[in-house]
Amino acid sequence: MSTVPHAAVDPGRRSDAPPALLELRGVGKHFAGADRPALDGADLTVHEGDFIAIVGPSGSGKSTLLNVLGLLDRPDAGAYLVDGKDTTAMGEAERDRLRSRVFGFVFQSSHVLGDEAVSTNAALGLRIQRVPWDERDVRAGEALDLLGLGHRLGTRAKLLSGGERQRLAIARAVATRPRVILADEPTGNLDSANSRIVIEHLRELHARGTTVLLITHDPAIAAQADRHVRIEDGVLTESRSAPTPSAAAGPGSRGVAAKEARPPSPPASGHRASALLDDAVDALSSLSSRFLRTVLLMAAFAVGIGGLVASVGLSQTATAQVSARLTAAALDEVVVNLPADDGLLDPDDDRLTRWSTDLAALPHVQAAGHLAEISPADARITRSAPDEPEPAAALTLASS
Ligand code: ADP
Ligand code: MG
């Protein structure tokens, strides 16, 4: 990990001033096979307490920008500093830790687990942070209160309206107490009344001190932010005034490189998201069994695929990286703990066979079987002479 002096790029600030919260320096990102970069020499400085709207046409690099900022994707040029520390030099584990400490994500689709209770959904990100059980409840409850869902704790998420589900997604992010909320078109699926409510909540979070970066197509929503960044063909420009629907890129100002807007390029060739991840996402959304959904989610946690990504949903631009890690993870063994709904399982219980069969049928699972877990209390070491008969073994499989 390297630390780069902040004063080197921001001479207006005193050299002993704390480093910016987030800082992109000449960041580039070029997806393999794409005819142009998704991010091109992006410079952006975000200070604690900023509320920044990011606007730009479809395919201009907005999600890529947010995914790089949220450590879901790595830039392939330039440096990205969080609290003055260069993240590009960090390993995945360190990036995972930093991501779960600093960022909360809200995507266009809420990615809530429909069969799970509102309170369980809100507490998902806290598992990653290894917050103790009792505290998870308290923090999830507080976040839900804040988002006006405190009276729906036990409701299954699929019974919520679209607007409520998106508020639940924000509560799930808020429960982790992120310093920064990264919201990628969070109102894209909502009508205008619900959009307003969601934006009001983001503004309230900002008023309480959270830094907010918000991607939106809607100029009226963007107008509510304090800073306005436009992105076109991967090039950032910042304007002081709020964008209008036809706004051209304004002159550069605080924190953003003053690059000239380029002529528009041909339409993007579309995402080349890997079929592998699509399978996994399809599996996740089409599975009707609550158990298997939970297993998939837990499997994602277990293999550490930017655990938070799994807990808050998979953004499209993050798919390439995630799928690469899924492929790597496919070489690993994943241990799935079964929900302890009725305590011990008999080895003859046919649910064990059914679960194994179901697990083995999931995409990319090569084999599935059971492991017996023996607690020290149940284990007994016996010594027997070679000519004695073996002691009878009594073994019960435990579900945990
Ligand atoms: P926006 O969010 O502004 O619509 P994106 O950041 O999703 O734009 O995409 C920017 C460009 O990068 C587009 O041309 C898009 O097709 C491309 N792109 C995004 N993600 C990937 C990916 N995983 N693989 C290949 N190309 C991608
Ligand atoms: Mg996008």
Short mmCIF file of C-alpha atoms and ligand atoms in Angstrom, two decimals:
data_model
loop_
_atom_site.label_atom_id
_atom_site.label_comp_id
_atom_site.label_asym_id
_atom_site.label_seq_id
_atom_site.Cartn_x
_atom_site.Cartn_y
_atom_site.Cartn_z
CA MET A 1 0.00 0.00 0.00
CA SER A 2 1.35 3.41 -0.79
CA THR A 3 0.32 6.78 0.51
CA VAL A 4 0.55 9.69 -1.83
CA PRO A 5 0.79 13.22 -0.44
CA HIS A 6 -2.44 15.02 -1.09
CA ALA A 7 -0.74 18.37 -1.62
CA ALA A 8 0.87 17.00 -4.77
CA VAL A 9 -2.40 17.28 -6.68
CA ASP A 10 -4.32 19.86 -4.69
CA PRO A 11 -1.94 22.74 -4.04
CA GLY A 12 -4.79 24.92 -2.81
CA ARG A 13 -5.02 22.86 0.37
CA ARG A 14 -2.57 23.01 3.22
CA SER A 15 -0.16 20.13 3.13
CA ASP A 16 -1.13 19.12 6.68
CA ALA A 17 -4.84 19.09 5.83
CA PRO A 18 -6.42 15.66 6.02
CA PRO A 19 -6.45 13.87 2.68
CA ALA A 20 -9.60 13.91 0.60
CA LEU A 21 -12.06 11.14 1.37
CA LEU A 22 -11.93 9.80 -2.20
CA GLU A 23 -9.64 10.85 -4.98
CA LEU A 24 -9.34 9.64 -8.56
CA ARG A 25 -6.16 10.64 -10.35
CA GLY A 26 -6.11 10.10 -14.07
CA VAL A 27 -8.15 6.93 -13.74
CA GLY A 28 -8.73 4.89 -16.88
CA LYS A 29 -10.75 1.76 -17.42
CA HIS A 30 -10.90 -0.07 -20.72
CA PHE A 31 -12.96 -3.23 -20.93
CA ALA A 32 -11.50 -5.95 -23.09
CA GLY A 33 -13.06 -5.88 -26.54
CA ALA A 34 -14.59 -2.41 -26.11
CA ASP A 35 -13.72 0.09 -28.83
CA ARG A 36 -13.18 2.94 -26.38
CA PRO A 37 -12.43 3.31 -22.68
CA ALA A 38 -15.28 3.37 -20.18
CA LEU A 39 -13.24 5.85 -18.10
CA ASP A 40 -10.66 8.12 -19.65
CA GLY A 41 -8.25 10.06 -17.43
CA ALA A 42 -10.86 10.66 -14.74
CA ASP A 43 -9.90 13.08 -11.95
CA LEU A 44 -12.32 13.58 -9.08
CA THR A 45 -11.88 14.69 -5.52
CA VAL A 46 -14.66 13.91 -3.05
CA HIS A 47 -14.63 15.45 0.41
CA GLU A 48 -16.47 14.19 3.45
CA GLY A 49 -20.00 15.60 3.38
CA ASP A 50 -20.23 16.16 -0.38
CA PHE A 51 -23.47 15.45 -2.21
CA ILE A 52 -22.57 14.86 -5.85
CA ALA A 53 -24.88 14.08 -8.75
CA ILE A 54 -23.37 12.25 -11.72
CA VAL A 55 -25.20 12.57 -14.99
CA GLY A 56 -24.50 11.40 -18.53
CA PRO A 57 -26.01 9.44 -21.38
CA SER A 58 -26.42 5.70 -21.30
CA GLY A 59 -23.11 3.91 -21.83
CA SER A 60 -21.06 6.98 -20.91
CA GLY A 61 -19.31 5.30 -17.98
CA LYS A 62 -21.42 6.32 -14.97
CA SER A 63 -21.71 2.85 -13.49
CA THR A 64 -18.07 2.12 -14.21
CA LEU A 65 -17.15 5.28 -12.33
CA LEU A 66 -19.29 4.30 -9.35
CA ASN A 67 -17.97 0.76 -9.35
CA VAL A 68 -14.38 1.99 -9.36
CA LEU A 69 -15.19 4.42 -6.55
CA GLY A 70 -16.87 1.63 -4.57
CA LEU A 71 -13.92 -0.74 -5.07
CA LEU A 72 -16.11 -3.13 -7.04
CA ASP A 73 -13.90 -2.71 -10.06
CA ARG A 74 -10.22 -1.90 -10.49
CA PRO A 75 -9.04 0.86 -12.79
CA ASP A 76 -6.37 -0.13 -15.28
CA ALA A 77 -4.70 3.27 -15.29
CA GLY A 78 -4.18 6.03 -12.74
CA ALA A 79 -4.56 5.96 -8.99
CA TYR A 80 -7.57 5.82 -6.68
CA LEU A 81 -7.04 6.96 -3.11
CA VAL A 82 -9.36 6.49 -0.15
CA ASP A 83 -8.34 8.58 2.86
CA GLY A 84 -5.07 9.20 1.06
CA LYS A 85 -4.26 5.50 0.66
CA ASP A 86 -3.77 4.13 -2.81
CA THR A 87 -6.28 1.33 -3.30
CA THR A 88 -4.83 0.15 -6.58
CA ALA A 89 -1.94 -1.44 -4.71
CA MET A 90 -4.22 -3.27 -2.27
CA GLY A 91 -5.07 -6.96 -2.41
CA GLU A 92 -8.66 -8.14 -2.68
CA ALA A 93 -9.04 -8.91 1.02
CA GLU A 94 -7.96 -5.41 1.97
CA ARG A 95 -10.24 -3.88 -0.65
CA ASP A 96 -13.14 -6.01 0.65
CA ARG A 97 -12.52 -4.74 4.18
CA LEU A 98 -12.23 -1.14 3.09
CA ARG A 99 -15.35 -1.45 0.93
CA SER A 100 -17.46 -2.80 3.76
CA ARG A 101 -16.19 -0.10 6.13
CA VAL A 102 -16.59 2.91 3.87
CA PHE A 103 -19.29 2.29 1.28
CA GLY A 104 -22.97 1.50 1.12
CA PHE A 105 -24.49 0.72 -2.27
CA VAL A 106 -27.94 1.29 -3.69
CA PHE A 107 -28.68 0.12 -7.21
CA GLN A 108 -31.55 0.63 -9.60
CA SER A 109 -32.98 -2.72 -8.65
CA SER A 110 -33.34 -3.17 -4.92
CA HIS A 111 -32.05 -6.79 -4.89
CA VAL A 112 -33.91 -7.57 -1.72
CA LEU A 113 -34.53 -11.18 -0.77
CA GLY A 114 -38.29 -11.36 -1.24
CA ASP A 115 -38.86 -14.36 0.99
CA GLU A 116 -36.90 -12.90 3.86
CA ALA A 117 -38.25 -10.51 6.47
CA VAL A 118 -37.62 -6.81 6.10
CA SER A 119 -35.43 -6.90 9.22
CA THR A 120 -33.32 -9.79 7.86
CA ASN A 121 -32.78 -7.93 4.60
CA ALA A 122 -31.76 -4.77 6.40
CA ALA A 123 -29.20 -6.68 8.46
CA LEU A 124 -27.52 -8.45 5.51
CA GLY A 125 -24.56 -6.13 5.15
CA LEU A 126 -23.86 -6.41 8.87
CA ARG A 127 -22.98 -10.08 8.48
CA ILE A 128 -20.08 -9.04 6.33
CA GLN A 129 -18.92 -6.62 8.98
CA ARG A 130 -19.17 -9.43 11.53
CA VAL A 131 -21.39 -7.30 13.72
CA PRO A 132 -22.67 -9.42 16.66
CA TRP A 133 -26.21 -10.76 16.40
CA ASP A 134 -27.91 -8.56 18.98
CA GLU A 135 -26.33 -5.43 17.61
CA ARG A 136 -27.40 -6.37 14.08
CA ASP A 137 -31.03 -6.23 15.17
CA VAL A 138 -30.59 -2.85 16.80
CA ARG A 139 -28.78 -1.31 13.85
CA ALA A 140 -31.11 -2.77 11.24
CA GLY A 141 -34.06 -1.51 13.31
CA GLU A 142 -32.60 1.99 13.52
CA ALA A 143 -31.95 2.09 9.79
CA LEU A 144 -35.48 0.90 9.05
CA ASP A 145 -36.93 3.52 11.40
CA LEU A 146 -34.94 6.16 9.57
CA LEU A 147 -36.34 5.01 6.23
CA GLY A 148 -39.90 4.85 7.56
CA LEU A 149 -40.07 1.05 7.55
CA GLY A 150 -39.79 0.47 11.29
CA HIS A 151 -43.35 -0.88 11.44
CA ARG A 152 -42.71 -3.56 8.79
CA LEU A 153 -39.89 -5.51 10.47
CA GLY A 154 -41.51 -8.93 10.13
CA THR A 155 -43.03 -8.41 6.68
CA ARG A 156 -41.60 -10.46 3.88
CA ALA A 157 -39.86 -8.12 1.48
CA LYS A 158 -41.84 -9.33 -1.53
CA LEU A 159 -44.97 -7.88 0.04
CA LEU A 160 -43.52 -4.36 -0.03
CA SER A 161 -44.26 -1.89 -2.82
CA GLY A 162 -41.49 -0.95 -5.26
CA GLY A 163 -40.86 2.29 -3.42
CA GLU A 164 -40.72 0.52 -0.07
CA ARG A 165 -38.32 -2.09 -1.44
CA GLN A 166 -35.98 0.64 -2.60
CA ARG A 167 -36.19 2.26 0.84
CA LEU A 168 -35.34 -1.15 2.28
CA ALA A 169 -32.30 -1.26 -0.02
CA ILE A 170 -31.21 2.10 1.38
CA ALA A 171 -31.84 0.91 4.94
CA ARG A 172 -29.67 -2.15 4.22
CA ALA A 173 -26.88 0.20 3.14
CA VAL A 174 -27.47 2.61 6.03
CA ALA A 175 -27.36 -0.15 8.66
CA THR A 176 -23.67 -0.68 7.89
CA ARG A 177 -23.08 3.01 8.77
CA PRO A 178 -21.22 3.78 5.58
CA ARG A 179 -19.32 7.03 5.24
CA VAL A 180 -20.27 7.13 1.58
CA ILE A 181 -23.47 6.06 -0.15
CA LEU A 182 -23.02 5.21 -3.81
CA ALA A 183 -26.39 5.17 -5.53
CA ASP A 184 -26.61 4.03 -9.17
CA GLU A 185 -29.90 5.28 -10.59
CA PRO A 186 -31.77 4.41 -7.39
CA THR A 187 -34.99 5.94 -8.69
CA GLY A 188 -34.75 4.42 -12.17
CA ASN A 189 -37.58 1.95 -11.51
CA LEU A 190 -39.80 4.28 -9.49
CA ASP A 191 -42.66 6.62 -10.28
CA SER A 192 -42.12 10.28 -9.55
CA ALA A 193 -43.82 10.25 -6.12
CA ASN A 194 -41.64 7.39 -4.89
CA SER A 195 -38.56 8.89 -6.53
CA ARG A 196 -39.12 12.03 -4.51
CA ILE A 197 -39.37 10.06 -1.28
CA VAL A 198 -36.16 8.14 -2.02
CA ILE A 199 -34.28 11.33 -2.85
CA GLU A 200 -35.58 13.00 0.30
CA HIS A 201 -34.15 10.12 2.30
CA LEU A 202 -30.79 10.47 0.57
CA ARG A 203 -30.84 14.18 1.35
CA GLU A 204 -31.62 13.45 4.97
CA LEU A 205 -28.71 11.01 5.17
CA HIS A 206 -26.51 13.68 3.67
CA ALA A 207 -27.76 16.20 6.22
CA ARG A 208 -26.71 13.72 8.92
CA GLY A 209 -23.19 13.70 7.56
CA THR A 210 -23.09 10.89 5.00
CA THR A 211 -21.30 11.63 1.74
CA VAL A 212 -23.59 10.82 -1.19
CA LEU A 213 -22.77 10.14 -4.82
CA LEU A 214 -25.87 9.76 -6.91
CA ILE A 215 -26.15 8.70 -10.53
CA THR A 216 -29.32 9.89 -12.15
CA HIS A 217 -30.85 10.54 -15.55
CA ASP A 218 -33.27 13.03 -14.08
CA PRO A 219 -32.11 16.68 -14.12
CA ALA A 220 -34.65 17.60 -11.44
CA ILE A 221 -33.11 15.03 -9.12
CA ALA A 222 -29.56 16.03 -10.03
CA ALA A 223 -30.45 19.63 -9.24
CA GLN A 224 -30.83 18.69 -5.57
CA ALA A 225 -27.15 17.85 -5.25
CA ASP A 226 -24.42 20.35 -4.33
CA ARG A 227 -21.97 19.29 -7.03
CA HIS A 228 -22.76 18.21 -10.56
CA VAL A 229 -20.43 15.99 -12.52
CA ARG A 230 -21.13 15.10 -16.11
CA ILE A 231 -19.62 12.12 -17.81
CA GLU A 232 -19.46 11.57 -21.54
CA ASP A 233 -17.42 8.86 -23.23
CA GLY A 234 -15.66 8.22 -19.95
CA VAL A 235 -14.55 11.84 -19.57
CA LEU A 236 -15.62 13.78 -16.48
CA THR A 237 -16.43 17.46 -16.32
CA GLU A 238 -17.87 19.35 -13.40
CA SER A 239 -20.19 22.31 -13.62
CA ARG A 240 -21.28 24.60 -10.84
CA SER A 241 -24.82 24.90 -12.07
CA ALA A 242 -27.36 22.13 -12.02
CA PRO A 243 -27.67 20.26 -15.30
CA THR A 244 -30.56 20.77 -17.67
CA PRO A 245 -31.78 18.00 -19.97
CA SER A 246 -29.72 19.33 -22.87
CA ALA A 247 -26.80 20.64 -20.81
CA ALA A 248 -23.45 20.46 -22.47
CA ALA A 249 -20.52 19.85 -20.22
CA GLY A 250 -19.76 22.98 -18.26
CA PRO A 251 -16.30 24.35 -17.58
CA GLY A 252 -14.27 22.35 -15.13
CA SER A 253 -14.34 23.47 -11.54
CA ARG A 254 -13.56 22.02 -8.13
CA GLY A 255 -12.00 18.63 -8.26
CA VAL A 256 -12.59 17.65 -11.86
CA ALA A 257 -10.19 17.91 -14.73
CA ALA A 258 -11.16 20.59 -17.18
CA LYS A 259 -11.19 18.44 -20.27
CA GLU A 260 -13.07 19.52 -23.32
CA ALA A 261 -16.18 17.57 -24.10
CA ARG A 262 -15.68 15.36 -27.11
CA PRO A 263 -18.00 14.89 -30.04
CA PRO A 264 -20.45 12.08 -29.37
CA SER A 265 -19.30 8.57 -30.22
CA PRO A 266 -21.38 5.86 -31.83
CA PRO A 267 -23.69 3.99 -29.45
CA ALA A 268 -22.07 1.59 -27.05
CA SER A 269 -21.78 -1.97 -28.23
CA GLY A 270 -23.46 -3.19 -25.06
CA HIS A 271 -22.27 -5.02 -22.04
CA ARG A 272 -20.22 -8.11 -22.48
CA ALA A 273 -21.22 -9.45 -19.14
CA SER A 274 -20.05 -12.96 -18.75
CA ALA A 275 -22.52 -15.74 -19.28
CA LEU A 276 -21.19 -17.28 -16.12
CA LEU A 277 -22.41 -14.49 -13.91
CA ASP A 278 -25.66 -14.17 -15.81
CA ASP A 279 -26.29 -17.80 -14.94
CA ALA A 280 -25.69 -17.11 -11.30
CA VAL A 281 -27.90 -14.04 -11.28
CA ASP A 282 -30.63 -15.86 -13.18
CA ALA A 283 -30.40 -18.69 -10.74
CA LEU A 284 -30.69 -16.27 -7.86
CA SER A 285 -33.74 -14.52 -9.23
CA SER A 286 -35.56 -17.55 -10.58
CA LEU A 287 -35.10 -19.91 -7.66
CA SER A 288 -38.30 -20.29 -5.80
CA SER A 289 -36.85 -22.03 -2.80
CA ARG A 290 -35.99 -19.75 0.06
CA PHE A 291 -33.36 -22.20 1.16
CA LEU A 292 -31.50 -22.17 -2.14
CA ARG A 293 -31.58 -18.42 -2.40
CA THR A 294 -30.04 -18.19 1.02
CA VAL A 295 -27.48 -20.81 0.10
CA LEU A 296 -26.45 -18.90 -3.00
CA LEU A 297 -26.12 -15.71 -1.08
CA MET A 298 -24.16 -17.41 1.67
CA ALA A 299 -21.97 -19.12 -0.90
CA ALA A 300 -21.18 -15.71 -2.32
CA PHE A 301 -20.22 -14.54 1.15
CA ALA A 302 -18.19 -17.65 1.80
CA VAL A 303 -16.04 -17.26 -1.28
CA GLY A 304 -15.67 -13.59 -0.54
CA ILE A 305 -16.84 -12.23 -3.87
CA GLY A 306 -16.69 -8.71 -2.60
CA GLY A 307 -19.21 -9.96 -0.07
CA LEU A 308 -20.95 -6.68 0.04
CA VAL A 309 -21.69 -6.88 -3.65
CA ALA A 310 -23.68 -9.99 -3.00
CA SER A 311 -25.45 -8.51 -0.04
CA VAL A 312 -26.56 -5.43 -1.85
CA GLY A 313 -27.00 -6.70 -5.37
CA LEU A 314 -24.83 -7.11 -8.41
CA SER A 315 -24.27 -4.07 -10.51
CA GLN A 316 -23.84 -4.62 -14.20
CA THR A 317 -20.41 -3.18 -14.63
CA ALA A 318 -19.08 -5.15 -11.72
CA THR A 319 -19.99 -8.37 -13.45
CA ALA A 320 -16.72 -8.93 -15.27
CA GLN A 321 -14.69 -8.76 -12.09
CA VAL A 322 -17.18 -10.75 -10.09
CA SER A 323 -17.41 -13.44 -12.71
CA ALA A 324 -13.63 -13.75 -12.83
CA ARG A 325 -13.68 -14.29 -9.10
CA LEU A 326 -16.53 -16.77 -9.38
CA THR A 327 -14.45 -18.71 -11.85
CA ALA A 328 -11.53 -18.68 -9.45
CA ALA A 329 -13.85 -19.62 -6.63
CA ALA A 330 -15.15 -22.55 -8.66
CA LEU A 331 -11.90 -24.25 -7.82
CA ASP A 332 -12.67 -23.84 -4.15
CA GLU A 333 -14.79 -25.86 -1.83
CA VAL A 334 -17.68 -23.98 -0.37
CA VAL A 335 -19.16 -25.13 2.91
CA VAL A 336 -22.82 -24.30 3.33
CA ASN A 337 -24.34 -24.35 6.80
CA LEU A 338 -27.96 -25.42 6.74
CA PRO A 339 -30.52 -23.30 8.54
CA ALA A 340 -31.07 -24.72 12.01
CA ASP A 341 -34.83 -24.83 11.84
CA ASP A 342 -35.32 -28.09 13.69
CA GLY A 343 -32.01 -28.89 15.31
CA LEU A 344 -30.36 -32.23 14.56
CA LEU A 345 -30.73 -34.02 11.29
CA ASP A 346 -30.84 -37.74 11.02
CA PRO A 347 -28.35 -39.06 8.44
CA ASP A 348 -31.27 -40.87 6.82
CA ASP A 349 -33.29 -37.69 6.54
CA ASP A 350 -34.14 -37.53 2.86
CA ARG A 351 -33.85 -33.74 2.93
CA LEU A 352 -30.09 -34.16 3.07
CA THR A 353 -30.13 -36.07 -0.20
CA ARG A 354 -32.55 -33.60 -1.74
CA TRP A 355 -30.45 -30.61 -0.69
CA SER A 356 -27.30 -32.18 -2.05
CA THR A 357 -29.04 -32.92 -5.34
CA ASP A 358 -30.38 -29.37 -5.52
CA LEU A 359 -26.97 -27.91 -4.71
CA ALA A 360 -25.23 -30.12 -7.26
CA ALA A 361 -27.71 -28.92 -9.89
CA LEU A 362 -26.74 -25.27 -9.41
CA PRO A 363 -24.65 -23.77 -12.18
CA HIS A 364 -20.92 -24.30 -11.70
CA VAL A 365 -21.25 -26.62 -8.73
CA GLN A 366 -19.10 -29.62 -9.53
CA ALA A 367 -20.12 -31.87 -6.65
CA ALA A 368 -22.04 -31.60 -3.42
CA GLY A 369 -22.10 -33.83 -0.35
CA HIS A 370 -22.54 -33.65 3.41
CA LEU A 371 -20.04 -33.02 6.11
CA ALA A 372 -20.74 -34.29 9.60
CA GLU A 373 -19.85 -31.87 12.32
CA ILE A 374 -19.01 -33.42 15.67
CA SER A 375 -18.88 -31.15 18.65
CA PRO A 376 -16.13 -31.81 21.22
CA ALA A 377 -18.87 -32.59 23.73
CA ASP A 378 -20.06 -35.51 21.60
CA ALA A 379 -16.66 -36.81 20.58
CA ARG A 380 -15.08 -39.54 22.65
CA ILE A 381 -11.65 -41.04 22.05
CA THR A 382 -11.48 -44.73 22.77
CA ARG A 383 -8.52 -47.02 22.73
CA SER A 384 -8.90 -50.61 21.68
CA ALA A 385 -6.52 -53.47 21.24
CA PRO A 386 -6.12 -54.77 17.67
CA ASP A 387 -7.94 -58.00 18.48
CA GLU A 388 -10.93 -56.27 20.10
CA PRO A 389 -14.04 -55.52 18.00
CA GLU A 390 -14.42 -51.87 16.94
CA PRO A 391 -16.73 -49.88 19.18
CA ALA A 392 -20.12 -49.19 17.66
CA ALA A 393 -20.27 -45.70 16.28
CA ALA A 394 -23.25 -43.50 16.92
CA LEU A 395 -23.21 -40.53 14.65
CA THR A 396 -25.80 -37.87 14.11
CA LEU A 397 -25.50 -35.18 11.51
CA ALA A 398 -26.03 -31.76 12.91
CA SER A 399 -27.50 -28.88 11.03
CA SER A 400 -26.10 -25.56 12.01
P1 ADP B 1 -23.50 3.87 -17.95
O1 ADP B 1 -23.65 3.41 -16.53
O2 ADP B 1 -23.20 5.33 -18.08
O3 ADP B 1 -24.67 3.49 -18.79
P2 ADP B 1 -21.35 1.93 -18.04
O4 ADP B 1 -20.35 2.42 -17.06
O5 ADP B 1 -22.21 0.81 -17.62
O6 ADP B 1 -22.23 3.14 -18.58
O7 ADP B 1 -20.59 1.48 -19.35
C1 ADP B 1 -19.61 2.31 -19.99
C2 ADP B 1 -19.07 1.57 -21.21
O8 ADP B 1 -18.36 0.43 -20.79
C3 ADP B 1 -20.14 1.07 -22.14
O9 ADP B 1 -19.64 1.17 -23.44
C4 ADP B 1 -20.33 -0.34 -21.75
O10 ADP B 1 -20.78 -1.13 -22.81
C5 ADP B 1 -18.93 -0.73 -21.34
N1 ADP B 1 -18.93 -1.77 -20.29
C6 ADP B 1 -19.43 -1.64 -19.04
N2 ADP B 1 -19.24 -2.76 -18.32
C7 ADP B 1 -18.62 -3.62 -19.13
C8 ADP B 1 -18.12 -4.96 -18.97
N3 ADP B 1 -18.25 -5.61 -17.82
N4 ADP B 1 -17.52 -5.53 -20.04
C9 ADP B 1 -17.37 -4.86 -21.20
N5 ADP B 1 -17.80 -3.60 -21.41
C10 ADP B 1 -18.40 -2.99 -20.39
MG MG B 2 -25.24 2.43 -15.60
#
